[in-house]
C-alpha cells in the first residue's frame, strides 16, 4: 500500500509527508482497506482550520486542512494522535462506503449532523479497538450535543462505540431513535 500525500513538502507547517503516508498506510492496513486501494491525502497547509472531506472512495481521496492534523498545544506541529483520529475516521468511512453494508448511506453532503456524529462515534470506537488513541469522552460529549444529554443517548453511544458489524441502517436507526428522544433546549 502506498499513500500519496500532497504536498510532498510543507512550508507553513512542520509536517513530514512520509510520516503522514506511513500513518495512513498503517491505518489502512489495520482497517482492512486493501493493499490495492490507492489513497491520496491532500493537505491545505495554508489553513489552520480543521475541515476534512472524503472526496472519493475509489480511489480514496481525503482532503483536509492542516489544523485537523496539528497539535493544538503546539501550533503548526504535527500530532500523530490527531492525525490518526481524523485520517482513521475518514479511511473507515471510505472502507464502509466501499462495502455492501453501507451501500444505502447518503452522500456526506446529505448526512444530517446527527447521522454524521453517529457514524463518527462508530468509527472512533473501531479505531479505539484497533489500538489507536481516541478520546472517548470527547466523542461522548459530541454525541450528546447532537442527540441529547439523556440516558437513552448514553445507551446509544455505547451501542455505536462497541458495535461490531453495524450497517448503515443500524447506525441511522440508532441515531434517529435517539434523536427522537432528545428533549431539546430548555424553555425559559
PDB file of C-alpha atoms in Angstrom:
ATOM      1  CA  UNK A   1       0.000   0.000   0.000  1.00  0.00           C
ATOM      2  CA  UNK A   2       1.384   3.387  -0.910  1.00  0.00           C
ATOM      3  CA  UNK A   3      -0.379   6.500   0.251  1.00  0.00           C
ATOM      4  CA  UNK A   4       0.355   9.699  -1.633  1.00  0.00           C
ATOM      5  CA  UNK A   5       0.472  12.901   0.400  1.00  0.00           C
ATOM      6  CA  UNK A   6       0.195  16.287  -1.248  1.00  0.00           C
ATOM      7  CA  UNK A   7       2.136  18.491  -0.953  1.00  0.00           C
ATOM      8  CA  UNK A   8       5.277  16.372  -0.808  1.00  0.00           C
ATOM      9  CA  UNK A   9       6.968  19.002   1.352  1.00  0.00           C
ATOM     10  CA  UNK A  10       5.469  21.654   3.590  1.00  0.00           C
ATOM     11  CA  UNK A  11       6.324  25.342   4.008  1.00  0.00           C
ATOM     12  CA  UNK A  12       3.782  26.677   6.515  1.00  0.00           C
ATOM     13  CA  UNK A  13       3.512  23.740   8.919  1.00  0.00           C
ATOM     14  CA  UNK A  14       6.141  21.399  10.279  1.00  0.00           C
ATOM     15  CA  UNK A  15       4.722  18.213   8.774  1.00  0.00           C
ATOM     16  CA  UNK A  16       6.508  15.381   7.027  1.00  0.00           C
ATOM     17  CA  UNK A  17       4.689  13.781   4.091  1.00  0.00           C
ATOM     18  CA  UNK A  18       6.464  10.446   4.667  1.00  0.00           C
ATOM     19  CA  UNK A  19       5.305  10.309   8.294  1.00  0.00           C
ATOM     20  CA  UNK A  20       1.715  11.061   7.281  1.00  0.00           C
ATOM     21  CA  UNK A  21       1.815   8.467   4.495  1.00  0.00           C
ATOM     22  CA  UNK A  22       3.222   5.817   6.854  1.00  0.00           C
ATOM     23  CA  UNK A  23       0.488   6.546   9.399  1.00  0.00           C
ATOM     24  CA  UNK A  24      -2.207   6.332   6.718  1.00  0.00           C
ATOM     25  CA  UNK A  25      -0.742   3.061   5.412  1.00  0.00           C
ATOM     26  CA  UNK A  26      -0.756   1.619   8.945  1.00  0.00           C
ATOM     27  CA  UNK A  27      -4.347   2.742   9.491  1.00  0.00           C
ATOM     28  CA  UNK A  28      -5.495   1.375   6.123  1.00  0.00           C
ATOM     29  CA  UNK A  29      -3.820  -1.980   6.785  1.00  0.00           C
ATOM     30  CA  UNK A  30      -5.381  -2.352  10.237  1.00  0.00           C
ATOM     31  CA  UNK A  31      -8.755  -1.205   8.955  1.00  0.00           C
ATOM     32  CA  UNK A  32      -8.546  -3.786   6.174  1.00  0.00           C
ATOM     33  CA  UNK A  33      -8.969  -1.319   3.351  1.00  0.00           C
ATOM     34  CA  UNK A  34      -6.904  -3.453   0.985  1.00  0.00           C
ATOM     35  CA  UNK A  35      -3.377  -3.147  -0.287  1.00  0.00           C
ATOM     36  CA  UNK A  36      -4.595  -2.476  -3.833  1.00  0.00           C
ATOM     37  CA  UNK A  37      -6.629   0.615  -2.860  1.00  0.00           C
ATOM     38  CA  UNK A  38      -4.834   3.845  -3.808  1.00  0.00           C
ATOM     39  CA  UNK A  39      -5.040   6.550  -1.142  1.00  0.00           C
ATOM     40  CA  UNK A  40      -4.370  10.250  -1.651  1.00  0.00           C
ATOM     41  CA  UNK A  41      -4.290  12.707   1.226  1.00  0.00           C
ATOM     42  CA  UNK A  42      -4.391  16.328   0.140  1.00  0.00           C
ATOM     43  CA  UNK A  43      -3.492  18.830   2.865  1.00  0.00           C
ATOM     44  CA  UNK A  44      -4.180  22.556   2.667  1.00  0.00           C
ATOM     45  CA  UNK A  45      -1.329  23.824   4.795  1.00  0.00           C
ATOM     46  CA  UNK A  46      -2.430  27.441   4.387  1.00  0.00           C
ATOM     47  CA  UNK A  47      -5.440  26.928   6.653  1.00  0.00           C
ATOM     48  CA  UNK A  48      -5.173  26.411  10.395  1.00  0.00           C
ATOM     49  CA  UNK A  49      -8.762  25.190  10.381  1.00  0.00           C
ATOM     50  CA  UNK A  50      -9.615  21.507  10.533  1.00  0.00           C
ATOM     51  CA  UNK A  51     -12.242  20.826   7.884  1.00  0.00           C
ATOM     52  CA  UNK A  52     -11.899  17.403   6.250  1.00  0.00           C
ATOM     53  CA  UNK A  53     -13.760  15.841   3.317  1.00  0.00           C
ATOM     54  CA  UNK A  54     -13.820  12.401   1.776  1.00  0.00           C
ATOM     55  CA  UNK A  55     -13.620  13.399  -1.880  1.00  0.00           C
ATOM     56  CA  UNK A  56     -13.896   9.874  -3.301  1.00  0.00           C
ATOM     57  CA  UNK A  57     -13.753   6.239  -2.255  1.00  0.00           C
ATOM     58  CA  UNK A  58     -12.439   4.716  -5.491  1.00  0.00           C
ATOM     59  CA  UNK A  59      -9.667   5.758  -5.337  1.00  0.00           C
ATOM     60  CA  UNK A  60      -9.695   7.012  -1.761  1.00  0.00           C
ATOM     61  CA  UNK A  61      -9.073  10.753  -1.702  1.00  0.00           C
ATOM     62  CA  UNK A  62      -9.136  12.703   1.564  1.00  0.00           C
ATOM     63  CA  UNK A  63      -8.839  16.488   1.543  1.00  0.00           C
ATOM     64  CA  UNK A  64      -8.076  18.206   4.848  1.00  0.00           C
ATOM     65  CA  UNK A  65      -6.929  21.487   6.288  1.00  0.00           C
ATOM     66  CA  UNK A  66      -3.695  21.276   8.256  1.00  0.00           C
ATOM     67  CA  UNK A  67      -5.376  22.257  11.518  1.00  0.00           C
ATOM     68  CA  UNK A  68      -7.016  18.814  11.627  1.00  0.00           C
ATOM     69  CA  UNK A  69      -3.596  17.195  11.934  1.00  0.00           C
ATOM     70  CA  UNK A  70      -1.968  19.719  14.270  1.00  0.00           C
ATOM     71  CA  UNK A  71      -1.107  19.525  17.932  1.00  0.00           C
ATOM     72  CA  UNK A  72      -3.495  22.083  19.492  1.00  0.00           C
ATOM     73  CA  UNK A  73      -0.904  22.942  22.144  1.00  0.00           C
ATOM     74  CA  UNK A  74       1.926  23.392  19.627  1.00  0.00           C
ATOM     75  CA  UNK A  75       0.550  25.098  16.552  1.00  0.00           C
ATOM     76  CA  UNK A  76       1.980  24.130  13.179  1.00  0.00           C
ATOM     77  CA  UNK A  77       3.371  20.914  14.730  1.00  0.00           C
ATOM     78  CA  UNK A  78       2.125  17.536  13.548  1.00  0.00           C
ATOM     79  CA  UNK A  79       0.112  15.452  16.022  1.00  0.00           C
ATOM     80  CA  UNK A  80       0.163  11.702  15.306  1.00  0.00           C
ATOM     81  CA  UNK A  81      -2.797  11.241  17.675  1.00  0.00           C
ATOM     82  CA  UNK A  82      -4.997  13.853  15.970  1.00  0.00           C
ATOM     83  CA  UNK A  83      -3.952  12.623  12.548  1.00  0.00           C
ATOM     84  CA  UNK A  84      -4.803   9.015  13.466  1.00  0.00           C
ATOM     85  CA  UNK A  85      -8.218  10.144  14.710  1.00  0.00           C
ATOM     86  CA  UNK A  86      -9.079  12.218  11.639  1.00  0.00           C
ATOM     87  CA  UNK A  87      -7.492  10.066   8.945  1.00  0.00           C
ATOM     88  CA  UNK A  88      -8.673   6.878  10.640  1.00  0.00           C
ATOM     89  CA  UNK A  89     -12.309   8.009  10.720  1.00  0.00           C
ATOM     90  CA  UNK A  90     -12.204   9.030   7.061  1.00  0.00           C
ATOM     91  CA  UNK A  91     -10.443   5.846   5.982  1.00  0.00           C
ATOM     92  CA  UNK A  92     -13.075   3.862   7.890  1.00  0.00           C
ATOM     93  CA  UNK A  93     -15.796   5.888   6.171  1.00  0.00           C
ATOM     94  CA  UNK A  94     -14.181   5.079   2.818  1.00  0.00           C
ATOM     95  CA  UNK A  95     -13.998   1.373   3.716  1.00  0.00           C
ATOM     96  CA  UNK A  96     -17.624   1.469   4.888  1.00  0.00           C
ATOM     97  CA  UNK A  97     -18.781   3.170   1.687  1.00  0.00           C
ATOM     98  CA  UNK A  98     -16.962   0.522  -0.367  1.00  0.00           C
ATOM     99  CA  UNK A  99     -18.916  -2.237   1.428  1.00  0.00           C
ATOM    100  CA  UNK A 100     -22.433  -3.504   0.748  1.00  0.00           C
ATOM    101  CA  UNK A 101     -23.409  -2.795   4.372  1.00  0.00           C
ATOM    102  CA  UNK A 102     -23.179   0.963   3.729  1.00  0.00           C
ATOM    103  CA  UNK A 103     -24.364   0.993   0.116  1.00  0.00           C
ATOM    104  CA  UNK A 104     -27.518   2.869   1.118  1.00  0.00           C
ATOM    105  CA  UNK A 105     -25.743   5.598   3.115  1.00  0.00           C
ATOM    106  CA  UNK A 106     -26.480   9.095   1.825  1.00  0.00           C
ATOM    107  CA  UNK A 107     -23.644  11.185   0.438  1.00  0.00           C
ATOM    108  CA  UNK A 108     -21.612  13.082   3.024  1.00  0.00           C
ATOM    109  CA  UNK A 109     -23.338  16.308   1.950  1.00  0.00           C
ATOM    110  CA  UNK A 110     -26.726  14.729   2.653  1.00  0.00           C
ATOM    111  CA  UNK A 111     -25.918  13.368   6.117  1.00  0.00           C
ATOM    112  CA  UNK A 112     -27.648  15.114   8.995  1.00  0.00           C
ATOM    113  CA  UNK A 113     -25.436  16.363  11.824  1.00  0.00           C
ATOM    114  CA  UNK A 114     -26.840  13.565  13.991  1.00  0.00           C
ATOM    115  CA  UNK A 115     -26.053  10.890  11.384  1.00  0.00           C
ATOM    116  CA  UNK A 116     -22.540  12.226  10.802  1.00  0.00           C
ATOM    117  CA  UNK A 117     -21.839  12.269  14.530  1.00  0.00           C
ATOM    118  CA  UNK A 118     -23.225   8.751  14.999  1.00  0.00           C
ATOM    119  CA  UNK A 119     -21.040   7.451  12.150  1.00  0.00           C
ATOM    120  CA  UNK A 120     -18.012   9.258  13.622  1.00  0.00           C
ATOM    121  CA  UNK A 121     -18.668   7.671  17.034  1.00  0.00           C
ATOM    122  CA  UNK A 122     -18.941   4.226  15.442  1.00  0.00           C
ATOM    123  CA  UNK A 123     -15.658   4.853  13.602  1.00  0.00           C
ATOM    124  CA  UNK A 124     -13.881   6.230  16.684  1.00  0.00           C
ATOM    125  CA  UNK A 125     -14.901   3.150  18.655  1.00  0.00           C
ATOM    126  CA  UNK A 126     -13.414   0.910  15.978  1.00  0.00           C
ATOM    127  CA  UNK A 127     -10.186   2.931  15.984  1.00  0.00           C
ATOM    128  CA  UNK A 128     -10.029   2.524  19.754  1.00  0.00           C
ATOM    129  CA  UNK A 129     -10.375  -1.254  19.414  1.00  0.00           C
ATOM    130  CA  UNK A 130      -7.564  -1.231  16.820  1.00  0.00           C
ATOM    131  CA  UNK A 131      -5.290   0.378  19.419  1.00  0.00           C
ATOM    132  CA  UNK A 132      -5.201   3.954  18.162  1.00  0.00           C
ATOM    133  CA  UNK A 133      -5.515   6.720  20.770  1.00  0.00           C
ATOM    134  CA  UNK A 134      -9.064   8.070  20.798  1.00  0.00           C
ATOM    135  CA  UNK A 135     -10.638  10.438  23.312  1.00  0.00           C
ATOM    136  CA  UNK A 136     -13.798   8.550  24.249  1.00  0.00           C
ATOM    137  CA  UNK A 137     -15.173  11.357  26.418  1.00  0.00           C
ATOM    138  CA  UNK A 138     -14.774  13.869  23.605  1.00  0.00           C
ATOM    139  CA  UNK A 139     -16.887  11.662  21.359  1.00  0.00           C
ATOM    140  CA  UNK A 140     -19.452  11.028  24.103  1.00  0.00           C
ATOM    141  CA  UNK A 141     -19.836  14.792  24.508  1.00  0.00           C
ATOM    142  CA  UNK A 142     -20.142  15.332  20.740  1.00  0.00           C
ATOM    143  CA  UNK A 143     -22.783  12.601  20.564  1.00  0.00           C
ATOM    144  CA  UNK A 144     -24.741  14.099  23.466  1.00  0.00           C
ATOM    145  CA  UNK A 145     -24.636  17.537  21.824  1.00  0.00           C
ATOM    146  CA  UNK A 146     -26.400  16.139  18.769  1.00  0.00           C
ATOM    147  CA  UNK A 147     -28.637  13.502  20.390  1.00  0.00           C
ATOM    148  CA  UNK A 148     -29.379  14.889  23.862  1.00  0.00           C
ATOM    149  CA  UNK A 149     -27.945  14.636  27.329  1.00  0.00           C
ATOM    150  CA  UNK A 150     -30.118  11.670  28.282  1.00  0.00           C
ATOM    151  CA  UNK A 151     -29.737   8.104  29.466  1.00  0.00           C
ATOM    152  CA  UNK A 152     -31.008   6.981  26.052  1.00  0.00           C
ATOM    153  CA  UNK A 153     -28.193   8.893  24.358  1.00  0.00           C
ATOM    154  CA  UNK A 154     -25.628   7.210  26.612  1.00  0.00           C
ATOM    155  CA  UNK A 155     -27.008   3.767  25.760  1.00  0.00           C
ATOM    156  CA  UNK A 156     -26.966   4.613  22.034  1.00  0.00           C
ATOM    157  CA  UNK A 157     -23.400   5.915  22.308  1.00  0.00           C
ATOM    158  CA  UNK A 158     -22.270   2.579  23.781  1.00  0.00           C
ATOM    159  CA  UNK A 159     -24.080   0.662  21.025  1.00  0.00           C
ATOM    160  CA  UNK A 160     -22.265   2.654  18.367  1.00  0.00           C
ATOM    161  CA  UNK A 161     -18.884   2.679  20.143  1.00  0.00           C
ATOM    162  CA  UNK A 162     -18.883  -1.056  20.863  1.00  0.00           C
ATOM    163  CA  UNK A 163     -20.807  -2.095  17.755  1.00  0.00           C
ATOM    164  CA  UNK A 164     -19.217  -4.769  15.585  1.00  0.00           C
ATOM    165  CA  UNK A 165     -20.520  -5.317  12.076  1.00  0.00           C
ATOM    166  CA  UNK A 166     -23.019  -2.463  12.125  1.00  0.00           C
ATOM    167  CA  UNK A 167     -24.517  -1.474   8.799  1.00  0.00           C
ATOM    168  CA  UNK A 168     -25.586   1.981   7.697  1.00  0.00           C
ATOM    169  CA  UNK A 169     -29.180   1.009   8.527  1.00  0.00           C
ATOM    170  CA  UNK A 170     -28.071   0.206  12.106  1.00  0.00           C
ATOM    171  CA  UNK A 171     -26.161   3.476  12.530  1.00  0.00           C
ATOM    172  CA  UNK A 172     -29.015   5.534  11.059  1.00  0.00           C
ATOM    173  CA  UNK A 173     -31.654   3.752  13.170  1.00  0.00           C
ATOM    174  CA  UNK A 174     -29.709   4.241  16.410  1.00  0.00           C
ATOM    175  CA  UNK A 175     -29.183   7.905  15.572  1.00  0.00           C
ATOM    176  CA  UNK A 176     -32.788   8.535  14.566  1.00  0.00           C
ATOM    177  CA  UNK A 177     -34.341   6.748  17.548  1.00  0.00           C
ATOM    178  CA  UNK A 178     -32.045   8.565  19.968  1.00  0.00           C
ATOM    179  CA  UNK A 179     -32.533  11.999  18.400  1.00  0.00           C
ATOM    180  CA  UNK A 180     -36.311  11.495  18.599  1.00  0.00           C
ATOM    181  CA  UNK A 181     -35.983  11.166  22.386  1.00  0.00           C
ATOM    182  CA  UNK A 182     -33.962  14.398  22.684  1.00  0.00           C
ATOM    183  CA  UNK A 183     -35.992  16.822  24.779  1.00  0.00           C
ATOM    184  CA  UNK A 184     -34.232  19.767  23.100  1.00  0.00           C
ATOM    185  CA  UNK A 185     -33.201  23.008  24.745  1.00  0.00           C
ATOM    186  CA  UNK A 186     -34.847  24.087  27.947  1.00  0.00           C
ATOM    187  CA  UNK A 187     -37.541  26.688  27.506  1.00  0.00           C
ATOM    188  CA  UNK A 188     -37.313  29.896  29.511  1.00  0.00           C
TER     189      UNK A 188
END
